[in-house]
Short mmCIF file of C-alpha atoms and ligand atoms in Angstrom, two decimals:
data_model
loop_
_atom_site.label_atom_id
_atom_site.label_comp_id
_atom_site.label_asym_id
_atom_site.label_seq_id
_atom_site.Cartn_x
_atom_site.Cartn_y
_atom_site.Cartn_z
CA MET A 1 -23.66 45.61 -16.06
CA THR A 2 -27.25 46.72 -17.03
CA LEU A 3 -28.11 50.14 -18.05
CA GLU A 4 -31.47 51.35 -17.36
CA LEU A 5 -32.49 54.39 -19.58
CA ARG A 6 -35.30 56.74 -18.68
CA VAL A 7 -36.10 59.33 -21.31
CA SER A 8 -38.33 62.26 -19.84
CA ALA A 9 -40.15 64.64 -21.97
CA SER A 10 -38.63 67.57 -20.45
CA ALA A 11 -35.45 68.49 -18.31
CA GLU A 12 -37.80 69.49 -15.52
CA THR A 13 -39.05 65.99 -15.37
CA ALA A 14 -35.79 64.22 -15.77
CA CYS A 15 -34.50 66.46 -12.70
CA ARG A 16 -37.48 65.48 -10.83
CA GLU A 17 -37.00 62.03 -11.03
CA ALA A 18 -33.25 62.32 -10.28
CA ALA A 19 -34.63 64.23 -7.01
CA GLU A 20 -36.92 61.38 -6.04
CA LEU A 21 -34.05 58.75 -6.57
CA LEU A 22 -31.65 60.89 -4.54
CA ALA A 23 -34.40 61.37 -1.84
CA ALA A 24 -34.86 57.78 -1.63
CA ALA A 25 -31.19 57.15 -1.46
CA ALA A 26 -31.10 59.74 1.58
CA GLU A 27 -33.89 57.89 3.48
CA ARG A 28 -32.12 54.58 3.14
CA GLY A 29 -28.80 56.24 4.19
CA GLY A 30 -25.26 55.36 3.45
CA HIS A 31 -22.43 56.90 1.39
CA VAL A 32 -23.77 59.16 -1.26
CA ALA A 33 -21.41 60.78 -4.00
CA LEU A 34 -22.66 63.81 -5.66
CA SER A 35 -21.30 65.87 -8.69
CA GLY A 36 -21.14 69.59 -9.54
CA GLY A 37 -22.31 71.15 -12.91
CA SER A 38 -25.42 73.12 -13.68
CA THR A 39 -27.68 70.13 -14.60
CA PRO A 40 -28.14 68.83 -10.81
CA VAL A 41 -28.93 72.07 -9.10
CA PRO A 42 -32.57 71.95 -9.55
CA ALA A 43 -32.61 68.19 -8.53
CA TYR A 44 -30.57 68.79 -5.43
CA GLU A 45 -33.20 71.66 -4.47
CA LEU A 46 -36.00 69.41 -4.86
CA ALA A 47 -34.48 66.44 -3.03
CA ALA A 48 -33.65 68.54 0.05
CA ARG A 49 -37.67 69.27 0.07
CA LEU A 50 -38.57 65.75 -0.61
CA ALA A 51 -35.93 64.41 1.91
CA PRO A 52 -34.91 66.92 4.33
CA ASP A 53 -33.17 64.42 6.87
CA TRP A 54 -29.87 63.48 5.86
CA SER A 55 -28.86 62.21 9.24
CA ARG A 56 -28.17 58.74 7.93
CA VAL A 57 -25.96 59.82 4.81
CA GLU A 58 -22.27 60.42 4.41
CA VAL A 59 -21.99 62.83 1.63
CA TRP A 60 -18.89 62.72 -0.70
CA TRP A 61 -17.99 64.28 -4.15
CA ALA A 62 -17.46 62.52 -7.42
CA ASP A 63 -15.12 65.27 -8.22
CA GLU A 64 -14.06 68.60 -7.08
CA ARG A 65 -12.10 71.37 -8.50
CA CYS A 66 -8.98 72.59 -6.78
CA VAL A 67 -10.33 75.76 -5.51
CA PRO A 68 -10.88 76.90 -1.82
CA PRO A 69 -14.59 75.69 -0.77
CA ASP A 70 -15.77 79.43 -1.22
CA ASP A 71 -14.65 79.83 -4.59
CA PRO A 72 -17.62 80.03 -6.98
CA GLN A 73 -16.31 77.17 -8.90
CA SER A 74 -16.27 74.73 -5.83
CA ASN A 75 -18.40 71.79 -6.20
CA TYR A 76 -18.45 71.82 -2.41
CA GLY A 77 -20.24 75.08 -2.54
CA LEU A 78 -22.60 74.24 -5.22
CA VAL A 79 -24.06 71.11 -3.05
CA ARG A 80 -23.87 73.08 0.08
CA ARG A 81 -25.99 75.89 -1.24
CA SER A 82 -28.58 73.66 -3.34
CA LEU A 83 -28.91 70.83 -0.79
CA LEU A 84 -26.97 70.78 2.31
CA ASP A 85 -28.09 74.09 3.71
CA ARG A 86 -31.77 73.36 2.86
CA LEU A 87 -31.93 70.24 5.21
CA THR A 88 -33.86 70.03 8.50
CA ARG A 89 -31.37 67.33 9.83
CA ASP A 90 -27.88 67.63 8.57
CA ALA A 91 -25.90 64.82 6.81
CA ALA A 92 -23.96 62.64 9.19
CA ALA A 93 -20.91 63.54 7.52
CA VAL A 94 -19.65 65.69 4.82
CA HIS A 95 -16.45 64.55 3.05
CA ARG A 96 -15.36 67.46 1.18
CA VAL A 97 -12.17 67.44 -1.10
CA ARG A 98 -9.83 69.66 0.42
CA GLY A 99 -9.52 71.79 -2.79
CA GLU A 100 -7.71 74.52 -1.14
CA LEU A 101 -4.37 72.05 -1.04
CA PRO A 102 -2.14 71.42 -3.83
CA PRO A 103 -3.97 68.83 -6.23
CA THR A 104 -2.00 65.66 -5.20
CA GLU A 105 -2.20 66.65 -1.50
CA ALA A 106 -5.99 66.90 -2.02
CA ALA A 107 -6.07 63.49 -4.06
CA ASP A 108 -4.07 62.00 -1.26
CA ALA A 109 -6.22 63.20 1.69
CA TYR A 110 -9.48 62.28 -0.04
CA GLU A 111 -7.84 58.91 -1.06
CA ALA A 112 -6.95 58.19 2.72
CA LYS A 113 -10.71 58.71 3.68
CA LEU A 114 -12.24 56.38 0.92
CA VAL A 115 -10.43 53.55 2.21
CA ASP A 116 -13.20 50.67 2.44
CA VAL A 117 -15.69 53.10 1.26
CA VAL A 118 -18.26 51.59 -1.12
CA PHE A 119 -20.82 54.04 -2.47
CA ASP A 120 -24.81 53.18 -2.06
CA PHE A 121 -25.52 55.86 -4.54
CA VAL A 122 -23.77 58.12 -7.02
CA LEU A 123 -25.08 61.02 -9.08
CA LEU A 124 -23.16 61.73 -12.14
CA GLY A 125 -23.17 64.23 -15.07
CA ILE A 126 -21.78 64.05 -18.66
CA GLY A 127 -20.11 66.78 -20.11
CA PRO A 128 -20.54 67.40 -24.06
CA ASP A 129 -16.96 65.83 -24.45
CA GLY A 130 -18.36 62.55 -22.81
CA HIS A 131 -16.46 63.12 -19.44
CA THR A 132 -17.85 62.23 -16.20
CA ALA A 133 -16.91 63.26 -12.72
CA SER A 134 -13.69 64.66 -13.82
CA LEU A 135 -12.65 61.64 -15.82
CA PHE A 136 -11.97 63.36 -19.38
CA PRO A 137 -11.43 61.79 -22.66
CA ASN A 138 -8.31 59.72 -22.77
CA ASP A 139 -6.77 61.18 -19.57
CA PRO A 140 -4.43 58.92 -17.56
CA ALA A 141 -7.05 59.03 -14.76
CA VAL A 142 -9.55 56.80 -16.85
CA ASP A 143 -6.89 54.06 -16.66
CA GLU A 144 -6.20 54.46 -12.94
CA LEU A 145 -7.16 51.12 -11.39
CA ARG A 146 -5.75 51.17 -8.10
CA ARG A 147 -6.49 54.55 -6.74
CA ARG A 148 -9.82 55.54 -5.50
CA ALA A 149 -9.17 59.39 -5.99
CA VAL A 150 -6.58 60.94 -8.35
CA ALA A 151 -5.52 64.44 -9.21
CA VAL A 152 -6.43 65.71 -12.81
CA GLN A 153 -4.52 68.35 -14.45
CA ARG A 154 -6.70 70.69 -16.71
CA ALA A 155 -6.31 73.95 -18.70
CA ASP A 156 -9.03 75.81 -16.74
CA VAL A 157 -8.71 74.31 -13.13
CA ASP A 158 -6.99 71.21 -11.72
CA ARG A 159 -9.53 68.68 -10.15
CA VAL A 160 -9.71 65.80 -7.94
CA THR A 161 -11.92 63.02 -9.35
CA LEU A 162 -13.26 59.55 -7.99
CA THR A 163 -11.86 56.83 -10.30
CA ILE A 164 -13.39 54.17 -12.12
CA PRO A 165 -13.09 51.27 -9.85
CA VAL A 166 -14.72 53.06 -7.04
CA LEU A 167 -17.38 54.32 -9.04
CA ILE A 168 -18.23 51.03 -10.59
CA ALA A 169 -18.12 49.28 -7.29
CA ALA A 170 -21.29 51.66 -6.22
CA GLU A 171 -24.60 49.91 -5.86
CA THR A 172 -26.65 52.53 -7.47
CA ILE A 173 -25.34 54.99 -10.44
CA VAL A 174 -27.52 57.64 -11.82
CA PHE A 175 -26.57 59.77 -14.52
CA LEU A 176 -28.60 63.06 -15.12
CA VAL A 177 -28.16 64.40 -18.64
CA THR A 178 -30.24 67.09 -20.24
CA GLY A 179 -30.12 69.29 -23.27
CA GLU A 180 -29.45 68.94 -26.92
CA GLU A 181 -25.72 69.79 -26.50
CA LYS A 182 -25.32 66.35 -24.66
CA ALA A 183 -27.18 64.12 -27.35
CA PRO A 184 -23.74 63.10 -29.08
CA ALA A 185 -22.12 62.29 -25.73
CA ALA A 186 -25.10 60.53 -24.54
CA ALA A 187 -25.33 58.28 -27.35
CA ARG A 188 -21.45 57.44 -27.20
CA ALA A 189 -22.05 56.76 -23.57
CA PHE A 190 -25.07 54.82 -23.51
CA ALA A 191 -25.44 53.26 -26.90
CA ALA A 192 -22.13 52.60 -27.88
CA GLU A 193 -19.11 50.31 -27.10
CA PRO A 194 -17.23 51.16 -24.02
CA ASP A 195 -14.45 53.48 -25.01
CA PRO A 196 -11.87 55.59 -22.78
CA ALA A 197 -12.43 58.48 -25.32
CA THR A 198 -16.06 58.59 -23.60
CA PRO A 199 -15.39 58.12 -20.02
CA ALA A 200 -19.14 57.85 -19.17
CA SER A 201 -19.48 54.92 -21.31
CA LEU A 202 -16.91 52.96 -18.98
CA VAL A 203 -18.90 53.72 -15.73
CA ARG A 204 -21.66 50.89 -14.85
CA SER A 205 -22.50 49.57 -11.58
CA ALA A 206 -20.59 46.12 -11.49
CA SER A 207 -23.02 44.45 -9.21
CA GLY A 208 -26.05 46.89 -8.81
CA THR A 209 -28.01 49.29 -10.76
CA THR A 210 -27.00 51.98 -13.40
CA ILE A 211 -29.88 54.42 -14.56
CA ALA A 212 -29.48 57.11 -17.00
CA LEU A 213 -32.05 59.91 -16.52
CA LEU A 214 -32.25 61.87 -19.84
CA ASP A 215 -34.70 64.55 -21.54
CA ARG A 216 -35.77 64.07 -25.11
CA ALA A 217 -33.19 66.54 -26.16
CA ALA A 218 -30.38 64.73 -24.84
CA ALA A 219 -31.69 61.44 -25.96
CA GLY A 220 -31.97 62.64 -29.43
CA HIS A 221 -29.09 60.89 -31.01
CA LEU A 222 -30.16 57.48 -29.20
CA PRO A 223 -31.29 54.59 -31.24
CA ASN A 224 -35.01 54.37 -31.17
C1 6PG B 301 -18.17 69.32 -12.53
C2 6PG B 301 -18.87 68.01 -12.79
C3 6PG B 301 -18.83 67.39 -14.00
C4 6PG B 301 -20.25 67.67 -14.69
C5 6PG B 301 -20.53 67.76 -16.14
C6 6PG B 301 -21.81 68.24 -16.66
O1 6PG B 301 -17.19 69.40 -11.95
O2 6PG B 301 -18.25 69.95 -13.55
O3 6PG B 301 -18.69 67.16 -11.79
O4 6PG B 301 -18.54 66.25 -14.13
O5 6PG B 301 -21.31 66.45 -14.00
O6 6PG B 301 -19.31 68.53 -16.55
O7 6PG B 301 -21.87 69.38 -16.03
P1 6PG B 301 -23.20 70.28 -16.51
O8 6PG B 301 -24.32 69.49 -15.78
O9 6PG B 301 -23.10 71.55 -16.12
O10 6PG B 301 -23.29 70.15 -17.83
#
């Protein structure tokens, strides 16, 4: 489970690298899982310009908030606005999590679609607390080894997340992490022992490639 760390001088450069990797994944085709958050938005917008044909890609989400698709918090809406609506050839399939359903129903519906799906490419972020997707520190979802998707109860908004077994089965996992506020979490995720208190530290491709794209600010606590 090797990890390739790539530190860029700026967040812009890190996002460009993520866009190039995403564009290459789109040209190869297959199952691609994307994350929400603010960091990847420029990467999605650039990837749509670099590779506007997603007709060989089935798009999935690493996690989703349990809100309707037109809610401002929706990760589906974020990816639709920043990527899918900017393509010249639409994705072969768009498998959104039905966030409008009750969380366990949404998770069950997503789980049913994920049977036999092995991801070719997954783009993940990391929160300041070390969460990735919606796998939060020491949450029971982090320990889920049987299901591919589970509901996660949160004070702000409930979510549905992919689980660690389906994430680590992916051929290529790319983390995109920028900004000083992420430096402590990035050090725990990429330069410390795997720990359920930092779920991102548990996510590495089991037989493929894991790349961490950071800017200098997010890499600030990594050993030299
Ligand atoms: C979400 C994301 C989440 C995100 C991190 C980092 O639903 O919010 O999937 O896992 O990747 O929270 O978010 P930022 O990129 O906004 O820092």
